[in-house]
mmCIF file of C-alpha atoms in Angstrom:
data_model
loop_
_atom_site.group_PDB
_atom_site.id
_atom_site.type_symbol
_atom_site.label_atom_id
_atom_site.label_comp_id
_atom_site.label_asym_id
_atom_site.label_seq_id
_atom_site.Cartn_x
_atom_site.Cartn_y
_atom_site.Cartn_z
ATOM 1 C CA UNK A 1 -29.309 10.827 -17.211
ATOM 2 C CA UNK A 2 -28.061 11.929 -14.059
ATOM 3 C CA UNK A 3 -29.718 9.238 -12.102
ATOM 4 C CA UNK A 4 -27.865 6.877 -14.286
ATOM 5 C CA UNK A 5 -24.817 7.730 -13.157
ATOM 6 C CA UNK A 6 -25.446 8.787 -9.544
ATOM 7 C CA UNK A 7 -25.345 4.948 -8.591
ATOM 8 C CA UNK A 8 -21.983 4.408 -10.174
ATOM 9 C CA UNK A 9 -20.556 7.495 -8.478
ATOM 10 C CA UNK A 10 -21.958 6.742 -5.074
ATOM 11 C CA UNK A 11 -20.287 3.145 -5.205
ATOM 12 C CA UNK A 12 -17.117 4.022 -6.708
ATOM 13 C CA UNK A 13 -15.730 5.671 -3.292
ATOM 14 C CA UNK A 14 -16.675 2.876 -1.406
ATOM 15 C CA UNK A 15 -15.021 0.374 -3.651
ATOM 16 C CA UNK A 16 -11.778 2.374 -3.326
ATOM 17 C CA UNK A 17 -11.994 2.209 0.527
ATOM 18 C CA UNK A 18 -13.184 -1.262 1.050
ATOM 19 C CA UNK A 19 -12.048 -2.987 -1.915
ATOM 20 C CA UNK A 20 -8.457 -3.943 -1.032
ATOM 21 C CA UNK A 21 -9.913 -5.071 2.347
ATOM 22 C CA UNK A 22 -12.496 -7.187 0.620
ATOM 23 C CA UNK A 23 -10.110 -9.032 -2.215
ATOM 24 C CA UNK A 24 -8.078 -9.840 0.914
ATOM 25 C CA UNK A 25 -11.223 -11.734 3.133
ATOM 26 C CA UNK A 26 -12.337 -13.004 0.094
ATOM 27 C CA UNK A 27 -8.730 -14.652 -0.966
ATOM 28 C CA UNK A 28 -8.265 -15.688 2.399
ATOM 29 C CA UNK A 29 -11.985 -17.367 2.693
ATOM 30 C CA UNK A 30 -11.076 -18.973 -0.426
ATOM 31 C CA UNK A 31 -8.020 -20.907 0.288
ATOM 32 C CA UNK A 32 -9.747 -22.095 3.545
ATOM 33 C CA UNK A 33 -12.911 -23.221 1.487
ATOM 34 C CA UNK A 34 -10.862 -24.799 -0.835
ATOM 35 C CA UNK A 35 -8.574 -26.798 1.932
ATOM 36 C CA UNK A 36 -11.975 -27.745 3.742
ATOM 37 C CA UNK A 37 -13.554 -29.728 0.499
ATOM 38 C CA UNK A 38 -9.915 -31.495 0.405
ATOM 39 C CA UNK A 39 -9.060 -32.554 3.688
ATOM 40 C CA UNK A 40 -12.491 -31.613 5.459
ATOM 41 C CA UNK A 41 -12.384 -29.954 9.317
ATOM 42 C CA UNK A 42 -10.261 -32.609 11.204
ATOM 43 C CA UNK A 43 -6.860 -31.042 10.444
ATOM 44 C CA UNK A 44 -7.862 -28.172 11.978
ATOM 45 C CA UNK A 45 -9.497 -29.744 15.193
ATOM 46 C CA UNK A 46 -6.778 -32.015 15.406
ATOM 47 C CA UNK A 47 -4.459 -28.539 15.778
ATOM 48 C CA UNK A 48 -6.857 -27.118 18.123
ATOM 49 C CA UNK A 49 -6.618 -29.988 20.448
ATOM 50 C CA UNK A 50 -2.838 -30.297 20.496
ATOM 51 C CA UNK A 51 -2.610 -27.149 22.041
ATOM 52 C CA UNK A 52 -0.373 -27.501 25.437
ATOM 53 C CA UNK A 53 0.439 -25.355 28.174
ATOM 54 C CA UNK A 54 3.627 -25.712 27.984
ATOM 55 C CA UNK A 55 3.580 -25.049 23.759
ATOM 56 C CA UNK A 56 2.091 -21.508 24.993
ATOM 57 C CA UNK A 57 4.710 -20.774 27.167
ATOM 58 C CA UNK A 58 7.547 -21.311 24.911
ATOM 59 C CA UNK A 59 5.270 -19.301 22.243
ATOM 60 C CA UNK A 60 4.921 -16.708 24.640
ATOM 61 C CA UNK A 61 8.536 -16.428 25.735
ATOM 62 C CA UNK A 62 9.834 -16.633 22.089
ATOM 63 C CA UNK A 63 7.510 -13.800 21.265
ATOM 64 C CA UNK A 64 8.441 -11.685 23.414
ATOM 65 C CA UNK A 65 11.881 -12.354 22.362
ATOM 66 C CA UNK A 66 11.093 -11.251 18.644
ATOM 67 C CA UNK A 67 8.633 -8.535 19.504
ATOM 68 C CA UNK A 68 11.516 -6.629 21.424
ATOM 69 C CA UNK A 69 13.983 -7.530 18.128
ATOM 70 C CA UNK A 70 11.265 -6.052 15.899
ATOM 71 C CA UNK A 71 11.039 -2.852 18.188
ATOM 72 C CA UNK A 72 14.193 -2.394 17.921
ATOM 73 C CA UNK A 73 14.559 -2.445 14.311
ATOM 74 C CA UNK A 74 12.092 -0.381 14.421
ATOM 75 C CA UNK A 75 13.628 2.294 16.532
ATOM 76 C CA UNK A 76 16.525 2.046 14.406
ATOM 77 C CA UNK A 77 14.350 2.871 11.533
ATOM 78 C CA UNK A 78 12.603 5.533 12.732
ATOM 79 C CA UNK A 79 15.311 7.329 13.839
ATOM 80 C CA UNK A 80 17.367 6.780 10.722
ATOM 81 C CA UNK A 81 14.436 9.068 9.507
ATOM 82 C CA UNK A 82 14.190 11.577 12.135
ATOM 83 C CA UNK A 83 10.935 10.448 14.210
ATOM 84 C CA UNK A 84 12.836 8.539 16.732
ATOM 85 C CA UNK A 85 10.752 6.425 18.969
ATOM 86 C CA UNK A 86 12.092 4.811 22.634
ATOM 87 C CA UNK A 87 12.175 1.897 23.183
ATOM 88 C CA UNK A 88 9.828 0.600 25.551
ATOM 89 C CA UNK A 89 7.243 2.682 23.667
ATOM 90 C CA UNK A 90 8.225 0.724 20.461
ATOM 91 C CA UNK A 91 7.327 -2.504 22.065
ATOM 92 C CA UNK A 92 4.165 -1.544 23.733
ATOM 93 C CA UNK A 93 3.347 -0.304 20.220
ATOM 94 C CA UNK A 94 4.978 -3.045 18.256
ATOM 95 C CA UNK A 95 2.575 -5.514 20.186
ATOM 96 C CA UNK A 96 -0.934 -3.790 19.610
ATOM 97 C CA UNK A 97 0.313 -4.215 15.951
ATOM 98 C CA UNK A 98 0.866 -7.525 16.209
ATOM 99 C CA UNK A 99 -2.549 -8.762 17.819
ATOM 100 C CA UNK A 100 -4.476 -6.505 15.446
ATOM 101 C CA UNK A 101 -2.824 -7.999 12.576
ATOM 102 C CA UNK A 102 -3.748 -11.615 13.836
ATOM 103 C CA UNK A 103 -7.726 -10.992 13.816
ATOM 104 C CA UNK A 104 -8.085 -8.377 11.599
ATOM 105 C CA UNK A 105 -8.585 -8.637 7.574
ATOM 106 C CA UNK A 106 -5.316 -8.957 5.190
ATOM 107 C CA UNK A 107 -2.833 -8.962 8.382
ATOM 108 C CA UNK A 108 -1.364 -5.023 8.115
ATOM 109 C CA UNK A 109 -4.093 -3.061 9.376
ATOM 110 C CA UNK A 110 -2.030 -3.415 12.807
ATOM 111 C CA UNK A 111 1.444 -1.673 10.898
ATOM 112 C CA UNK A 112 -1.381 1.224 10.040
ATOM 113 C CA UNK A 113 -2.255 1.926 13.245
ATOM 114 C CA UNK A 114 1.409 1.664 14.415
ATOM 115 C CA UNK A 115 2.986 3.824 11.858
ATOM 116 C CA UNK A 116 0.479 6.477 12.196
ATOM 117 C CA UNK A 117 -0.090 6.589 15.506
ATOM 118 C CA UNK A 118 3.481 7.348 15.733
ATOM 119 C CA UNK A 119 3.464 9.444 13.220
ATOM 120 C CA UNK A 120 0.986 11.694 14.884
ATOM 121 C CA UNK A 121 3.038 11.738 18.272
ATOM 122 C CA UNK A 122 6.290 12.419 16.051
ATOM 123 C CA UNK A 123 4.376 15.506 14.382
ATOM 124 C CA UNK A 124 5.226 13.901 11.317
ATOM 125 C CA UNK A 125 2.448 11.173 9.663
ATOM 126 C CA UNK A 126 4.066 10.599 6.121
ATOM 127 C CA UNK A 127 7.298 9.968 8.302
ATOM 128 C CA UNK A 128 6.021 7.227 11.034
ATOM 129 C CA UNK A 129 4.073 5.777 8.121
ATOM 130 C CA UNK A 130 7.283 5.548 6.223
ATOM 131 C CA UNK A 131 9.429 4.302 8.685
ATOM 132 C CA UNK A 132 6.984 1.418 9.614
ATOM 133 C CA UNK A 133 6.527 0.646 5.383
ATOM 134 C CA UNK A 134 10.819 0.688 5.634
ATOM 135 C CA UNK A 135 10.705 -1.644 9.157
ATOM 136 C CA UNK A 136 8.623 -4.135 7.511
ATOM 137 C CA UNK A 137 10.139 -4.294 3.782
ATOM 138 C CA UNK A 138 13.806 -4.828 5.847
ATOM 139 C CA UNK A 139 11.993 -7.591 7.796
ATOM 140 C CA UNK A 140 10.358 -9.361 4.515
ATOM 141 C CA UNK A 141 13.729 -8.820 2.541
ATOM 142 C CA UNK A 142 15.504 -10.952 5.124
ATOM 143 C CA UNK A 143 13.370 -13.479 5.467
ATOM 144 C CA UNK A 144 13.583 -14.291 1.570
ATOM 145 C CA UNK A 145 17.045 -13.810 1.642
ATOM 146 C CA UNK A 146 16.988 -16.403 5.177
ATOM 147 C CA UNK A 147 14.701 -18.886 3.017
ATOM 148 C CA UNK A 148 17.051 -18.744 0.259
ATOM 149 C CA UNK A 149 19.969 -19.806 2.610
ATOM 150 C CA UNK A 150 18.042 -22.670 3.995
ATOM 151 C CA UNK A 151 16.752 -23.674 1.073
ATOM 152 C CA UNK A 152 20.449 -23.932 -0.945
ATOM 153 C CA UNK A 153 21.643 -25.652 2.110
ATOM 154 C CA UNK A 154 18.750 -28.130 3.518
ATOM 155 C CA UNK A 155 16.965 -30.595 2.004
ATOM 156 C CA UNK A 156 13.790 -29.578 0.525
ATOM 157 C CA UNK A 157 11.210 -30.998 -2.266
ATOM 158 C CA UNK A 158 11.432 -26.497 -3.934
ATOM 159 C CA UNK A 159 14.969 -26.764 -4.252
ATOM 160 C CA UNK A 160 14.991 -27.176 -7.833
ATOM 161 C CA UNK A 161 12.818 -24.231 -8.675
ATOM 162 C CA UNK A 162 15.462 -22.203 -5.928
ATOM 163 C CA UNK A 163 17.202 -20.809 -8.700
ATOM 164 C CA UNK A 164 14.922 -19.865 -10.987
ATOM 165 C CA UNK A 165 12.914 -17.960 -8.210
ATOM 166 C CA UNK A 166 16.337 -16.210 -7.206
ATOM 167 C CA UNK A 167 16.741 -15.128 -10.689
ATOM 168 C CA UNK A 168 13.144 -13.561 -11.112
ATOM 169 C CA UNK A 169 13.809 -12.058 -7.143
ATOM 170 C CA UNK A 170 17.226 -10.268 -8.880
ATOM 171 C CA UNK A 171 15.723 -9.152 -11.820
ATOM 172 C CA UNK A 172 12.773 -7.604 -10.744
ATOM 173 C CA UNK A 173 14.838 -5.773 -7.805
ATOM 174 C CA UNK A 174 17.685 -4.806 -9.953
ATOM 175 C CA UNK A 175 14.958 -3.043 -12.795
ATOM 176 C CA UNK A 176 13.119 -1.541 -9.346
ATOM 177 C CA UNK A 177 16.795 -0.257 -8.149
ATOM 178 C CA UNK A 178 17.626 1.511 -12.304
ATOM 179 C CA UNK A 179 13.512 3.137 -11.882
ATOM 180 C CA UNK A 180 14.696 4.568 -8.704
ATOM 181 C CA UNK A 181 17.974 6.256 -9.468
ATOM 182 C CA UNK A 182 17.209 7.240 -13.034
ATOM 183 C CA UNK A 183 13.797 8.846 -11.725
ATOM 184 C CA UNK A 184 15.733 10.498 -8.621
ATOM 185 C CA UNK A 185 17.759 11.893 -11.478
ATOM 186 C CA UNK A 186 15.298 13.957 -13.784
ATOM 187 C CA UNK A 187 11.890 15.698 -13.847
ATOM 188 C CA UNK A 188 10.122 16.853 -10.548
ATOM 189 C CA UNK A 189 7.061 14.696 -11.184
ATOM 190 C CA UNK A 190 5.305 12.475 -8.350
ATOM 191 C CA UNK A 191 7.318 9.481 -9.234
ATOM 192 C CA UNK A 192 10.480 11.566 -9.162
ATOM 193 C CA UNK A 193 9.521 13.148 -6.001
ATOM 194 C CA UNK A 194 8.645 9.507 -4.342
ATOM 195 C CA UNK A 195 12.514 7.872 -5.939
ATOM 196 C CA UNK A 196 14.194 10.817 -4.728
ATOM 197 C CA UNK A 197 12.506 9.847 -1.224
ATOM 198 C CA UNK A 198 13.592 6.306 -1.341
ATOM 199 C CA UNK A 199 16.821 7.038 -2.310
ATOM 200 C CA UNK A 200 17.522 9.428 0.600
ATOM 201 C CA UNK A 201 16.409 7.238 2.958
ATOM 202 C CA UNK A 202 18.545 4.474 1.545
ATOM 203 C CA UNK A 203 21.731 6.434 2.010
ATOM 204 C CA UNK A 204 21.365 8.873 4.605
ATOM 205 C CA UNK A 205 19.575 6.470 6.726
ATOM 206 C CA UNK A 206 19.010 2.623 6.572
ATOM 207 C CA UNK A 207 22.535 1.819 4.893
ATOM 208 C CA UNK A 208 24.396 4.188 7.178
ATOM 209 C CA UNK A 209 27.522 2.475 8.591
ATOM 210 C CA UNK A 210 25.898 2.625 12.126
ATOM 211 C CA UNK A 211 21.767 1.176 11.176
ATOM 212 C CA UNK A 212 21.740 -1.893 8.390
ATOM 213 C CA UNK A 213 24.059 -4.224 10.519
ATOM 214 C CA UNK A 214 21.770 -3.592 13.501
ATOM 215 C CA UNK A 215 18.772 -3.930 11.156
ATOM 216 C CA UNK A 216 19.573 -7.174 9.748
ATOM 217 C CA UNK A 217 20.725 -8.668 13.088
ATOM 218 C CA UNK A 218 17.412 -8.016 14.469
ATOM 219 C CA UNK A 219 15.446 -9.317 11.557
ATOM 220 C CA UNK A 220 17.367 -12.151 11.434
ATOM 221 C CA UNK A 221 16.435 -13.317 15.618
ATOM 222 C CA UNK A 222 12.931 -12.094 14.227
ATOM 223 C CA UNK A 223 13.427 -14.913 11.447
ATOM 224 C CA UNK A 224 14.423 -17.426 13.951
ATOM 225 C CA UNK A 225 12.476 -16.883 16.785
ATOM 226 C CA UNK A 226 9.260 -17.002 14.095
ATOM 227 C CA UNK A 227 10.799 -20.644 13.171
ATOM 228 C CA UNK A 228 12.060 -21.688 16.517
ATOM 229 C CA UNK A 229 7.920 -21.256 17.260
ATOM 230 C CA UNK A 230 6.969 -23.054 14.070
ATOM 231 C CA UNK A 231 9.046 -25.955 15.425
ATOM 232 C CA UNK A 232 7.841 -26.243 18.392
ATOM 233 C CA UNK A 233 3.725 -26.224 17.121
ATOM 234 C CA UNK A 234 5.451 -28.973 14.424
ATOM 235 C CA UNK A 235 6.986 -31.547 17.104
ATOM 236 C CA UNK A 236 3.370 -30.963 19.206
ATOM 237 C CA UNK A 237 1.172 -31.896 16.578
ATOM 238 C CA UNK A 238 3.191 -34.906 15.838
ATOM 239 C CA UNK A 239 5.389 -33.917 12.623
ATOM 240 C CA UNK A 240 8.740 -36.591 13.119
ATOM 241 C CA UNK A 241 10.404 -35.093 10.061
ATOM 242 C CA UNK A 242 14.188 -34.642 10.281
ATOM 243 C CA UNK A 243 14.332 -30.954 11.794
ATOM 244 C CA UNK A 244 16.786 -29.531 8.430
ATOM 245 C CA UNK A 245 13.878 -30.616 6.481
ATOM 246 C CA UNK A 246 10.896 -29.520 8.731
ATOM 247 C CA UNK A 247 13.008 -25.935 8.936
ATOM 248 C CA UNK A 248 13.057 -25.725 5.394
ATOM 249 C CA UNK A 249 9.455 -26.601 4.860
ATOM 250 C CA UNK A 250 8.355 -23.888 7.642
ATOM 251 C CA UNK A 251 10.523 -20.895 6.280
ATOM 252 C CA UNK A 252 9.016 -21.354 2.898
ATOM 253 C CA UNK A 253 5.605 -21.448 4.793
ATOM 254 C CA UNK A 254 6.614 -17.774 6.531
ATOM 255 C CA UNK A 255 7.780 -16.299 3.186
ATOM 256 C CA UNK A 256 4.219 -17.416 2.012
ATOM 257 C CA UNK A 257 2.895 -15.411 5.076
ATOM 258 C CA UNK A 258 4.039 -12.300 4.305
ATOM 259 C CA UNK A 259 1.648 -11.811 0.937
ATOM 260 C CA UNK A 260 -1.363 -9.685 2.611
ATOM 261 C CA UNK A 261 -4.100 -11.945 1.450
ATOM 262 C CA UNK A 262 -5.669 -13.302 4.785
ATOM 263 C CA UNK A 263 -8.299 -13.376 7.437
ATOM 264 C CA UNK A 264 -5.902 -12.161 10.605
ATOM 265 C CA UNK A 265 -3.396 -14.509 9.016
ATOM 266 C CA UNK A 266 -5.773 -17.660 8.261
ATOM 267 C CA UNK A 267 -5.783 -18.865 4.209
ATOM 268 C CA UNK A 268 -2.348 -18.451 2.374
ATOM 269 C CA UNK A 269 -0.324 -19.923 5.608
ATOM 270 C CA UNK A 270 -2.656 -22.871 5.710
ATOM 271 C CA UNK A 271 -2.612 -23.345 1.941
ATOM 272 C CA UNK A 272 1.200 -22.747 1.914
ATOM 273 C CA UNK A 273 1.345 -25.494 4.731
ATOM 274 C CA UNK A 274 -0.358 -28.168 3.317
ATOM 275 C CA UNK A 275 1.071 -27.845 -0.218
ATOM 276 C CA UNK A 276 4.721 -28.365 1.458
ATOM 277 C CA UNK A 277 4.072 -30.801 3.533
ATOM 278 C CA UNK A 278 2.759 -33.097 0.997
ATOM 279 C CA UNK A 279 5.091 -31.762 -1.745
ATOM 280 C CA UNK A 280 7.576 -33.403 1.170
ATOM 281 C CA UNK A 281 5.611 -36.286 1.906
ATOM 282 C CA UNK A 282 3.985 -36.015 5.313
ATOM 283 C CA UNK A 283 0.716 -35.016 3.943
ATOM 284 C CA UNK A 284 -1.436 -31.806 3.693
ATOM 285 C CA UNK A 285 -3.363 -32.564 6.963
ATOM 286 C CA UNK A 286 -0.175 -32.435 8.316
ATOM 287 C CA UNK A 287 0.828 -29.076 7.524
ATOM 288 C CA UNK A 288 -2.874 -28.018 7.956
ATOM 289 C CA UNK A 289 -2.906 -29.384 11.791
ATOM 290 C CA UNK A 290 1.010 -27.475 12.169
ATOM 291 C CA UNK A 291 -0.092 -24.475 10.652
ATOM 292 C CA UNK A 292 -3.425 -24.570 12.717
ATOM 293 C CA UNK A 293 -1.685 -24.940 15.968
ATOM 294 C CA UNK A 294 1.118 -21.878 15.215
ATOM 295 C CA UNK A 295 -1.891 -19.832 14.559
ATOM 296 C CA UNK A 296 -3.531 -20.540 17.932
ATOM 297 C CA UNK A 297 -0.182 -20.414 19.562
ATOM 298 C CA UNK A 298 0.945 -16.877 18.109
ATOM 299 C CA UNK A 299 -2.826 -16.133 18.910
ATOM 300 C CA UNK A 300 -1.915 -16.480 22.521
ATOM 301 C CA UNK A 301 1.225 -15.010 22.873
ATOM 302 C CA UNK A 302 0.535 -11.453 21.212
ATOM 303 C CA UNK A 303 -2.471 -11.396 23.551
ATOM 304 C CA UNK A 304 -1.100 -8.573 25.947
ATOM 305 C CA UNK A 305 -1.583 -6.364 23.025
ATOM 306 C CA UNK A 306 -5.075 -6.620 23.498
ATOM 307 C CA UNK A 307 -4.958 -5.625 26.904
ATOM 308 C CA UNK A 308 -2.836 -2.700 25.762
ATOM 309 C CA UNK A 309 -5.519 -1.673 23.257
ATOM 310 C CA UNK A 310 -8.475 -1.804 26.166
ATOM 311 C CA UNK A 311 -6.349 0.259 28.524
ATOM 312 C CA UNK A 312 -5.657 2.905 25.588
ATOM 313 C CA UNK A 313 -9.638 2.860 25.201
ATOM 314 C CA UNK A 314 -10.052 3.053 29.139
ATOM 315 C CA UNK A 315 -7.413 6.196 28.996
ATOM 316 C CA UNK A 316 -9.453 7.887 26.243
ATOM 317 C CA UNK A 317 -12.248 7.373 27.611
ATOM 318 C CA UNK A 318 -11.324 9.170 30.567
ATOM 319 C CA UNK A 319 -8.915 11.963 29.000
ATOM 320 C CA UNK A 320 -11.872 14.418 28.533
ATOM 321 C CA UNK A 321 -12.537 14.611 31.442
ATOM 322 C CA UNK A 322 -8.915 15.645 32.328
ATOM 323 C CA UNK A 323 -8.582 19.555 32.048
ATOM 324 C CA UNK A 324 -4.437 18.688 31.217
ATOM 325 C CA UNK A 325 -6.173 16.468 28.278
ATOM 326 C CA UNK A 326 -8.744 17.856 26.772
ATOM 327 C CA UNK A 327 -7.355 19.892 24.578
ATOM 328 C CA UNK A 328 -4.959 17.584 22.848
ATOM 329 C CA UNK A 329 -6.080 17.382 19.231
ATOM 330 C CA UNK A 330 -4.065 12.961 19.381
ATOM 331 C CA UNK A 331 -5.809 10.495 21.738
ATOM 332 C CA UNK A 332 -3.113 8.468 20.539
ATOM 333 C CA UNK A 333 -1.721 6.049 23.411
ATOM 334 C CA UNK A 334 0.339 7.599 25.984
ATOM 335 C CA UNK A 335 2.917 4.593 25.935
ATOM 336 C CA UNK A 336 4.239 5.780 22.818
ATOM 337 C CA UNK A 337 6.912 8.520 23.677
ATOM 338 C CA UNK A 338 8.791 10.005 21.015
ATOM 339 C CA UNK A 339 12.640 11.048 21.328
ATOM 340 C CA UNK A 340 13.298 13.458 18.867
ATOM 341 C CA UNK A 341 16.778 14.199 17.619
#
């Protein structure tokens, strides 16, 4: 009998570790499979050959633009919760994120090695990884709340369902909200422990006086940098859509982005593309070719993170070598310095 269940116990482990990772490539493979037998392989060579020197350029410049934003509401973050982090460290860090996230599975793997890489440096894991889960759930709250906007206010072929969606959005964050304070409230079990966590962070940190206007004025140039950059791959590939509508359509195409169910961000973005752009008319090829062309053009311009990574793997490399070194228990980058207090 025990062989019977040696199997099941072996596996179980592994699909606890790698099954997350999996559902994600296998979502993400989907959606592309699926797009392929509709609209076959052109749309996506015909974004691959648009590609322009000059469409890098401005992808490049805008990104650096947001990455610094991000960084910053990311140092406001962290030091909200007591694991402050300087700035030029933030971006360095902020950018290996960012390129990780664009070829690895499911798209957050990069905010993992961020927030505890941090965390390490800080002395404090559970708080870097917390401040990173905080920096990214401001970012994603704004950019619904942004779509929203747009969407009351442009033309676009979801309007109609806008309200409905807003409603579902408010419920389910107003029941979240009544978990949190009642648990905060009673008992001293995990779930108490974890609402009485949130809800110090909340109001001791993120909606202090002095951190959620700076936090929502950097996610917001995050927002529109992202779109600025969507434009831009748009008008290359050819789209001629009125630019209120072709906004609209691409900020419902980010919100889409944020759901963790990609191949380094291929899948739900080209899905999300094509079903707007023929829900508006200009075809799913369209929005496969746009989509297609962002993703090679953000591809590019979080780049330097990669050269970041290889010069953190040069520096380890090295560091044992180094008497001052050796002894560190974190091989953690050195670009990363922490300003506690």
């Amino acid at each position: 009998m025990a062989g019977l269940y040696s199997v099941p116990a072996g596996i179980r482990p592994a699909v606890r570790r790698f099954g997350p990772s999996l559902l994600r490539l296998a979502a993400g493979v989907t959606v592309l499979w699926f797009l392929g037998r509709q609209v076959g392989a052109a749309p996506f060579k015909d974004g691959l050959r648009a590609v322009t020197w000059q469409a890098v350029v401005a992808a490049i410049t805008l990104t650096v633009l947001t990455t610094v934003c991000s960084a910053w509401r990311w140092r406001v973050v962290a030091r909200a919760l007591g694991v402050g982090i300087g700035l030029p460290g933030a971006v360095c860090a902020y950018y290996r994120s960012l390129f990780l996230n664009s070829v690895l599975v499911g798209g957050v793997l990069g905010d993992v090695h961020r927030a505890v890489t941090h965390g390490r440096r800080a002395g404090d894991v559970v708080r870097g990884l917390r401040a990173v889960a905080w920096e990214r759930l401001w970012g994603q709250v704004t950019q619904a709340v942004v779509t929203a906007v747009v969407l009351l206010t442009l033309p676009s072929p979801v309007r109609p369902a806008l309200p409905y969606i807003l409603a579902g959005v408010a419920g389910v964050a107003g029941c979240a909200a009544l978990v949190v304070l009642c648990a905060a409230r009673r008992g001293r079990s995990r779930l108490t422990r974890t609402a009485q966590t949130v809800s110090a962070d909340l109001r001791r940190g993120l909606l202090a006086p002095g951190a959620w206007p700076q936090l929502t004025l950097a996610s917001v140039l995050v927002v529109a940098g992202h779109t600025a950059t969507f434009v831009i791959a748009a008008r290359v590939a050819g789209c001629t859509a009125p630019l209120g509508e072709l906004v609209a359509l691409l900020m419902v195409v980010q919100t889409a982005v944020v759901i963790p169910l990609s191949v380094g961000g291929w899948g739900l973005r080209e899905g999300a593309a094509a079903w707007a752009f023929a829900a508006a008319g200009l075809g799913a090829a369209t929005g496969i070719t746009v989509a297609t062309l962002y993703a090679v053009l953000m591809l590019a311009a979080v780049a330097p993170g990669a050269g970041l990574l290889l010069g953190d793997a040069v520096r380890r490399r090295r560091g044992p070598g180094r008497p001052r070194e050796s002894g560190r228990p974190d091989p953690a980058p050195r670009t990363l310095e922490v300003a506690r207090g």
